[in-house]
Short mmCIF file of C-alpha atoms in Angstrom, two decimals:
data_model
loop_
_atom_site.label_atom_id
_atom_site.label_comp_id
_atom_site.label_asym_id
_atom_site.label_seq_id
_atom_site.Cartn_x
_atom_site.Cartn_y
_atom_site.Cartn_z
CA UNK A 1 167.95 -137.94 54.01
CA UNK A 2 166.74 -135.89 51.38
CA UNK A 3 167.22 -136.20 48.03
CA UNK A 4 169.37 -133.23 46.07
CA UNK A 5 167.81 -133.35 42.84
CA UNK A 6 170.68 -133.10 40.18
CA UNK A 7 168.99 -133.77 37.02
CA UNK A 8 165.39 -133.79 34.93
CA UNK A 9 165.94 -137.30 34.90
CA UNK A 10 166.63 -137.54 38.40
CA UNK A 11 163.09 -135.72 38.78
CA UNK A 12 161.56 -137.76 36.92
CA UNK A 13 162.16 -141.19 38.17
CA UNK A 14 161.37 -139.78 41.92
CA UNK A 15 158.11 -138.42 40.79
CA UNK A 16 157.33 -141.71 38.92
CA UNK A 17 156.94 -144.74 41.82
CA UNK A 18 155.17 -143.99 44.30
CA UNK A 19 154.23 -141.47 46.40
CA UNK A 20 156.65 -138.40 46.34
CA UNK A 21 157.07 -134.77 47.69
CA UNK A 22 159.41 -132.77 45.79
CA UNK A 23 160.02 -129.06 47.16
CA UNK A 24 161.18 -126.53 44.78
CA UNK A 25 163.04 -123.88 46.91
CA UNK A 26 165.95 -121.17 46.50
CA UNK A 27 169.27 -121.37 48.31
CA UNK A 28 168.64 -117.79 48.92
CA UNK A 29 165.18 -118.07 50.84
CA UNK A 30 165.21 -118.32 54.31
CA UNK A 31 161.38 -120.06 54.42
CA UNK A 32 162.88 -122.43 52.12
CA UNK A 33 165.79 -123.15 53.99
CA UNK A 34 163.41 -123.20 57.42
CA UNK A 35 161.02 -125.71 55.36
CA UNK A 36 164.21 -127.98 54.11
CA UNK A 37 165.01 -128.77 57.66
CA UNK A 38 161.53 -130.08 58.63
CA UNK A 39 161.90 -131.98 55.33
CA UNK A 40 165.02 -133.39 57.05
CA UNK A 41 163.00 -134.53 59.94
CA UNK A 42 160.48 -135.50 58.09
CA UNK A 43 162.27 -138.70 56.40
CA UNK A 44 163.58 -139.66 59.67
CA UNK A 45 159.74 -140.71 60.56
CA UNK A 46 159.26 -144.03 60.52
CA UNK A 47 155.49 -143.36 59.07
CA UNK A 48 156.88 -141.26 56.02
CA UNK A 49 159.38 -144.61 55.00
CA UNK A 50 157.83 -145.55 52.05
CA UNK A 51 157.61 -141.82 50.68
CA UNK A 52 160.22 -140.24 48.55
CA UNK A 53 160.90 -137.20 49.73
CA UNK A 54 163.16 -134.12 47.44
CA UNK A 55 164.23 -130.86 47.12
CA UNK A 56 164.55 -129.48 43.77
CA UNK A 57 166.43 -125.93 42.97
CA UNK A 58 163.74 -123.86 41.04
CA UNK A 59 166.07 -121.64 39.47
CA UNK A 60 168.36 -124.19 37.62
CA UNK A 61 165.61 -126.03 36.87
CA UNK A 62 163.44 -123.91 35.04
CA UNK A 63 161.53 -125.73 32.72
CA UNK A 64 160.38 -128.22 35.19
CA UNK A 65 159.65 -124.87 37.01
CA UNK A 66 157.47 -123.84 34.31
CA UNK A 67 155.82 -127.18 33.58
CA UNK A 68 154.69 -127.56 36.50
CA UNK A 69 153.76 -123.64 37.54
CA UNK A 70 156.51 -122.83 39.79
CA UNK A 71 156.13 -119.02 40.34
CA UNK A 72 157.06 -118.67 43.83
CA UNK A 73 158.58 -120.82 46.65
CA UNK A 74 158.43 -122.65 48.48
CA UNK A 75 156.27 -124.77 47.10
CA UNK A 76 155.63 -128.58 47.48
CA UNK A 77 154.54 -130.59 44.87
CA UNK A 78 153.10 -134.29 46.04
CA UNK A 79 152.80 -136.85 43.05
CA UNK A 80 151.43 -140.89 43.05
CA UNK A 81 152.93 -142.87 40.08
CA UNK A 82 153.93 -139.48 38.33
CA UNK A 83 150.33 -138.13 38.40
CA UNK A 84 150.55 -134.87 40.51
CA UNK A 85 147.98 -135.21 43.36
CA UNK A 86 148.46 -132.08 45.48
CA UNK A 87 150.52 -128.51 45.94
CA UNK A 88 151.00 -126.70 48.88
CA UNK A 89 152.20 -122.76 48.16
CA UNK A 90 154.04 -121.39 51.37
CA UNK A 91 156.08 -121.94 54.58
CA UNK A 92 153.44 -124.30 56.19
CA UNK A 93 154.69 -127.17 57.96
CA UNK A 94 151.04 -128.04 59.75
CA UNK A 95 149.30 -128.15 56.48
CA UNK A 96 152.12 -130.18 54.79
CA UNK A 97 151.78 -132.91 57.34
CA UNK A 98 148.22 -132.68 56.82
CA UNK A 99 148.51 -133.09 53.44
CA UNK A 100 150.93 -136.20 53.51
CA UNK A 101 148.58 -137.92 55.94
CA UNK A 102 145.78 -137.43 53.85
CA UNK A 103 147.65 -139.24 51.24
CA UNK A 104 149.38 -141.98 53.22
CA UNK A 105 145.42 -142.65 54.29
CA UNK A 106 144.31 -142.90 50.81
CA UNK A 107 147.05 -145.01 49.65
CA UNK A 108 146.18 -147.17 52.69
CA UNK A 109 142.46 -147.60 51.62
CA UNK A 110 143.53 -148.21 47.93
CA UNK A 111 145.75 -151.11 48.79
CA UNK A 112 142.69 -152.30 51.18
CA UNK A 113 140.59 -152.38 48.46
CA UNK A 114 142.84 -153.95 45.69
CA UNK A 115 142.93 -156.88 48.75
CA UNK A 116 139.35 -156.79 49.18
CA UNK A 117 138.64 -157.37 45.31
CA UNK A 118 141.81 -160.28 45.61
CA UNK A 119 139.71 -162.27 48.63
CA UNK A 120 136.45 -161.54 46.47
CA UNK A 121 138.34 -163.41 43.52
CA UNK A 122 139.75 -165.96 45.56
CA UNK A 123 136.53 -167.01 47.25
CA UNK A 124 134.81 -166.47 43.92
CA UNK A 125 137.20 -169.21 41.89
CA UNK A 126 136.89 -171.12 44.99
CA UNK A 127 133.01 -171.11 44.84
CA UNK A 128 132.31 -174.85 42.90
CA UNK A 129 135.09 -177.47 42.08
CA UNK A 130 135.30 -176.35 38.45
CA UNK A 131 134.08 -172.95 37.63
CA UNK A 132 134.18 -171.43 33.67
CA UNK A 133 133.94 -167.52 33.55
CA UNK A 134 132.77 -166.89 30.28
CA UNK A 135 130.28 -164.59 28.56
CA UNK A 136 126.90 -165.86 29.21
CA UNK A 137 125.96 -168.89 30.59
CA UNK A 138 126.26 -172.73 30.40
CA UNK A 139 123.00 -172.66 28.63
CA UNK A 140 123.30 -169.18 26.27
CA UNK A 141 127.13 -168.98 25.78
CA UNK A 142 127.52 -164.92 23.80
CA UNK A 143 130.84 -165.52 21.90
CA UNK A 144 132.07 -168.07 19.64
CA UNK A 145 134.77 -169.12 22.23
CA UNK A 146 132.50 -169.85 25.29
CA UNK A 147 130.16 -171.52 22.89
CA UNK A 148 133.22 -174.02 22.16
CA UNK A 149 134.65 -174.55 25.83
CA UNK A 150 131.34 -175.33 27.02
CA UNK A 151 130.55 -177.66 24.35
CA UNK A 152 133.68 -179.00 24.75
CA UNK A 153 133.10 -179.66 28.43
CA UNK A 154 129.62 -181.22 28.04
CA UNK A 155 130.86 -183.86 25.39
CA UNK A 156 133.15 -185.73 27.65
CA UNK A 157 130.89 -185.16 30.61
CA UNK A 158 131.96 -182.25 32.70
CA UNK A 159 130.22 -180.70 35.55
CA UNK A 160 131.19 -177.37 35.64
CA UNK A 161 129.48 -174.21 37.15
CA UNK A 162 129.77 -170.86 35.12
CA UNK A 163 130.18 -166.95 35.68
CA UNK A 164 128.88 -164.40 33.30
CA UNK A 165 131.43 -161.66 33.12
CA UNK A 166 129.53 -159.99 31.02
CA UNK A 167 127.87 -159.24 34.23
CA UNK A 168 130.18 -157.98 36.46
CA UNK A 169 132.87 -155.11 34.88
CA UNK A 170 135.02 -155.69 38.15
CA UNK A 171 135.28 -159.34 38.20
CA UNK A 172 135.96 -159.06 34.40
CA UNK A 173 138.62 -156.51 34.70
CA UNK A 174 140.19 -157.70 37.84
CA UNK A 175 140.34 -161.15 37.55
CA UNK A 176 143.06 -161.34 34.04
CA UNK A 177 144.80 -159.01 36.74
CA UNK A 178 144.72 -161.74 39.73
CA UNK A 179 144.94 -165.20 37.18
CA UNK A 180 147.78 -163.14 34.82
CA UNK A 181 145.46 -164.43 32.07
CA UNK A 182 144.50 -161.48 29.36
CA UNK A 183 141.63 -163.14 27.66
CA UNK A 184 138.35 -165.40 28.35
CA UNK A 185 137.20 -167.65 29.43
CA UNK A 186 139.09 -169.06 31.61
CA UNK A 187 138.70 -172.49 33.24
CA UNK A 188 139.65 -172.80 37.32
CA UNK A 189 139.49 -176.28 39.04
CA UNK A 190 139.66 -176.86 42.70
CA UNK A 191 140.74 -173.01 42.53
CA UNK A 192 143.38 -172.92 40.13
CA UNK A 193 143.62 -171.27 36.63
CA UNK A 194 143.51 -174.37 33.91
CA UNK A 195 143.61 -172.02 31.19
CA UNK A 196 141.37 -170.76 28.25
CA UNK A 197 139.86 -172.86 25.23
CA UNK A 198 143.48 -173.27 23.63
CA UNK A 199 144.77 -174.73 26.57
CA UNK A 200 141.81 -176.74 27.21
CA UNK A 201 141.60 -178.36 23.88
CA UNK A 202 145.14 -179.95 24.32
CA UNK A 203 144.37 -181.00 27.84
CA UNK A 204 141.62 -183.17 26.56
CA UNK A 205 143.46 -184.33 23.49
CA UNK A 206 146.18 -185.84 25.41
CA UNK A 207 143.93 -187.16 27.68
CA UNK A 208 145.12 -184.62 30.96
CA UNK A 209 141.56 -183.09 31.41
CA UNK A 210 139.90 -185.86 32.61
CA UNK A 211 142.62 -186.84 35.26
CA UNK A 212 141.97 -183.07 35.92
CA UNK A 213 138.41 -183.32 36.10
CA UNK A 214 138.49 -186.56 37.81
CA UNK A 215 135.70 -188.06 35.46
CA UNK A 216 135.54 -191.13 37.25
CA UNK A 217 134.77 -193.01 40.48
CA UNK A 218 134.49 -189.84 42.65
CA UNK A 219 132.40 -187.67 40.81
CA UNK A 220 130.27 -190.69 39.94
CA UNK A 221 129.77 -191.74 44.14
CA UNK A 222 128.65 -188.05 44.50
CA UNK A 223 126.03 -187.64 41.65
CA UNK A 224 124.68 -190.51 42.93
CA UNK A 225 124.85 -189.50 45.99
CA UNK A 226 122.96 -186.09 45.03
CA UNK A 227 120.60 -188.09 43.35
CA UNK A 228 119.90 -189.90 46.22
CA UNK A 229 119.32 -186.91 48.48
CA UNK A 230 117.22 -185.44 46.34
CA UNK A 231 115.22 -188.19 45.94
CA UNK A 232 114.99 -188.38 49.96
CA UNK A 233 111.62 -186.94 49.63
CA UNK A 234 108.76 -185.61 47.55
CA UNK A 235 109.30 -182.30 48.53
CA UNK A 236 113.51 -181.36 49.67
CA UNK A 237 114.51 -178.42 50.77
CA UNK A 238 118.33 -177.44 50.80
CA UNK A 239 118.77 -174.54 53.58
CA UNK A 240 121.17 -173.70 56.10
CA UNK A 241 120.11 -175.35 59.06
CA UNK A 242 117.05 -177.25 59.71
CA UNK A 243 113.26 -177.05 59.64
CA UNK A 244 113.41 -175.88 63.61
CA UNK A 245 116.34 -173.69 63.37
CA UNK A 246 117.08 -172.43 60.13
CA UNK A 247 120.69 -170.48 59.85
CA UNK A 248 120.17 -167.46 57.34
CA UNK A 249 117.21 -165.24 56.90
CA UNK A 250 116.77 -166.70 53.44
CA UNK A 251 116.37 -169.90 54.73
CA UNK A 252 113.98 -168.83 56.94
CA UNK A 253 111.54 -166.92 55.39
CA UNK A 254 111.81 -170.53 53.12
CA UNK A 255 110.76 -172.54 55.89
CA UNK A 256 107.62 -170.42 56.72
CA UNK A 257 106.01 -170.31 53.58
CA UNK A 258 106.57 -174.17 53.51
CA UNK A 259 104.95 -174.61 57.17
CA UNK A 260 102.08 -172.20 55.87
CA UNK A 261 101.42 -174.83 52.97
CA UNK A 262 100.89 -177.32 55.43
CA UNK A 263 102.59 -179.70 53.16
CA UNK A 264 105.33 -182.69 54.73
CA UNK A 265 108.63 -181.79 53.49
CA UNK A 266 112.41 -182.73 54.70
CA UNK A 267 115.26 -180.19 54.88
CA UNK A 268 119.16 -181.33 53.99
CA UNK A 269 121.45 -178.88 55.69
CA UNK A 270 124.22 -177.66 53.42
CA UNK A 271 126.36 -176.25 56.06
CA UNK A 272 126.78 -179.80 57.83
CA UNK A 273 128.64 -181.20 54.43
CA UNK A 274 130.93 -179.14 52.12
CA UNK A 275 130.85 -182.23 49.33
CA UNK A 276 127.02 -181.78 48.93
CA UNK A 277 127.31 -177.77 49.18
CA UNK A 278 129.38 -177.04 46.77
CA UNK A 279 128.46 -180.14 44.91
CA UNK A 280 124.83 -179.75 44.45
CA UNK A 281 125.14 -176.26 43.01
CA UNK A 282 127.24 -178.15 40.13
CA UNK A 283 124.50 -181.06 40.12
CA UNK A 284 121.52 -178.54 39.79
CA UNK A 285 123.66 -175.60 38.09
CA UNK A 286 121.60 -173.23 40.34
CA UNK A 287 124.42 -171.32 42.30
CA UNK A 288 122.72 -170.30 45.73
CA UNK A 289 120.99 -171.87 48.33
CA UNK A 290 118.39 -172.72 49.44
CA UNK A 291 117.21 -174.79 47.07
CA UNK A 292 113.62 -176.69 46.64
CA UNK A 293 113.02 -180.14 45.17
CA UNK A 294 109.57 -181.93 43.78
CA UNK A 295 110.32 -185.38 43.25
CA UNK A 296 114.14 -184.79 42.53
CA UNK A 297 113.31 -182.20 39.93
CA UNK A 298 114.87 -178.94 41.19
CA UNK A 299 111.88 -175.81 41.09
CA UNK A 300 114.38 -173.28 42.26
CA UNK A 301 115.04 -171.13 44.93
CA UNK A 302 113.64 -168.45 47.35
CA UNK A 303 112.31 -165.94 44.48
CA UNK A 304 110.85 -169.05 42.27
CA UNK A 305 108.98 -170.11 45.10
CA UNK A 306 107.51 -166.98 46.16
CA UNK A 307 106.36 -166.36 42.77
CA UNK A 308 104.93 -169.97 43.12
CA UNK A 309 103.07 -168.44 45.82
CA UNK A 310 101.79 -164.96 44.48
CA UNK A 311 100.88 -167.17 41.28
CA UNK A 312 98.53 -169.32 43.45
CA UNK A 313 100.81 -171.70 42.30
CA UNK A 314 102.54 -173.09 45.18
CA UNK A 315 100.86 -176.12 46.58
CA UNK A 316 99.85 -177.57 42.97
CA UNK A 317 103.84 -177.57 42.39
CA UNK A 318 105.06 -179.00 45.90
CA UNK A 319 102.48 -182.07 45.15
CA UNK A 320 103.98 -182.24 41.53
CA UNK A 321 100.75 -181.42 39.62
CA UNK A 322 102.11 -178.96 38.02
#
């Protein structure tokens, strides 16, 4: 049904949540009253549910009239969260369907995008088993507070990955949105929000953060299993796949300028074991992959070792002269 409206407050709280299409009409207009009735038929679509969908009287309402340019009717006014975002001047019942499709679409590709950015987020906290967003980086924190949390996380031993928000406006923005959390940084492990530097500072003074970080046995087995991996050759390559079929372009284009040195090398595939994936990337605190090892020193990844090989550089590092 549609909705009389009786009152300015009335207007207002239709016009403010949502999407809305209030018509301003005159009982004594026969367009109006034509246009009222597809209104009526209108809300008994089962695609036009979620609108709100009114009539208001022009004449006793003047000043909204007047506020919002009422000179003639009918005439639709179409509003999102009380933000007028169309008019339509005229008996037109083609273009107003138009027009509320239009909307309905946009409103369905703004919701698709506000759950694009959430997966984003959720694969982005997801991304190492303890991840800091901060501003900078583990090794050139930019603000007082970072520079604390990350100091704090070194002196009992922490491996942590970081993000630099400072670098991304949307992650920045969006993600006190998704964790509820105003401020940075913020600490995530295993995926959930820990909490800033306050936060963290009590966790470790009571002695939680450890049992949070799991400081002991496990993370011990896998750096030393990292260590030993790395160590599985002079020269290690972490790709996706193997040295015969590599998995990602990347990866590829890795493996040929290897093969073109004509220099042994072995190849770990990250994609066969999660542990080592994510856990390398916390090992080496280098975030992507692949990844390129001399001796179980880390040289970096695919853009280090073409500049390696523009340098004239390349085969002096793989044999660890350089």
């Amino acid at each position: 049904m549609v909705t009389s409206i009786t009152s300015d407050t009335e207007f207002d709280a239709i016009k403010s949540n949502g999407l809305s299409v209030i018509h301003f009409y005159a009982d004594w207009s026969e367009p109006c009253q034509h246009m009222n009735s597809i209104l009526e038929d209108l809300v008994l679509e089962n695609e036009f549910r979620n609108i709100k969908i009114a009539k208001c009287l022009a004449e006793d309402f003047a000043e909204i009239s007047l506020k919002h340019n009422v000179s003639a009717v009918p005439k639709f006014i179409m509003f999102r969260n009380g933000v007028q975002v169309d008019v339509l001047d005229g008996a037109d019942p083609i273009q107003l369907n138009k027009k509320i499709q239009a909307l309905l679409t946009k409103s369905d590709k703004t919701e698709q995008k506000v759950e694009d950015i959430n997966l984003r987020l959720k694969s982005l906290v997801n991304s190492a088993p303890v991840l800091l967003f901060m501003k900078g980086s583990k090794s050139e924190p930019k603000c007082k507070f970072s520079t604390a949390i990350v100091n704090l996380l070194k002196d009992i031993g922490a491996e942590f990955s970081t993000f630099d928000i400072l670098q991304d406006q949307v992650v920045r923005e969006k993600l006190k949105i998704y964790s509820n959390w105003p401020t940075y940084p913020q600490l995530y492990i295993n995926g959930e929000l820990i909490g800033g530097l306050d936060i963290v500072k009590e966790l470790k003074e009571n002695g939680e953060l450890n049992d949070l970080l799991k400081l002991e046995n496990s993370k011990a087995n896998l750096n030393d299993r990292l260590k030993l991996l790395i160590h599985k050759a002079d020269v290690m390559a972490f790709i996706k796949g193997n040295k015969q079929v590599a998995r990602c372009g990347f990866s590829n284009q890795l493996i040929q300028i290897l093969n073109q040195t004509g220099i042994d090398y072995e190849t770990f595939d990250i994609l066969s074991d999660e542990e080592v994936r994510q856990g390398l990337k916390v090992y080496s605190d280098w975030p992507t992959y692949p990844q390129v090892y001399v001796k179980g020193s880390l040289i970096g990844g695919l853009d280090i070792i073409k500049e390696l090989r523009e340098g004239g550089e390349l085969i002096a590092t793989l044999k660890g002269e350089i």
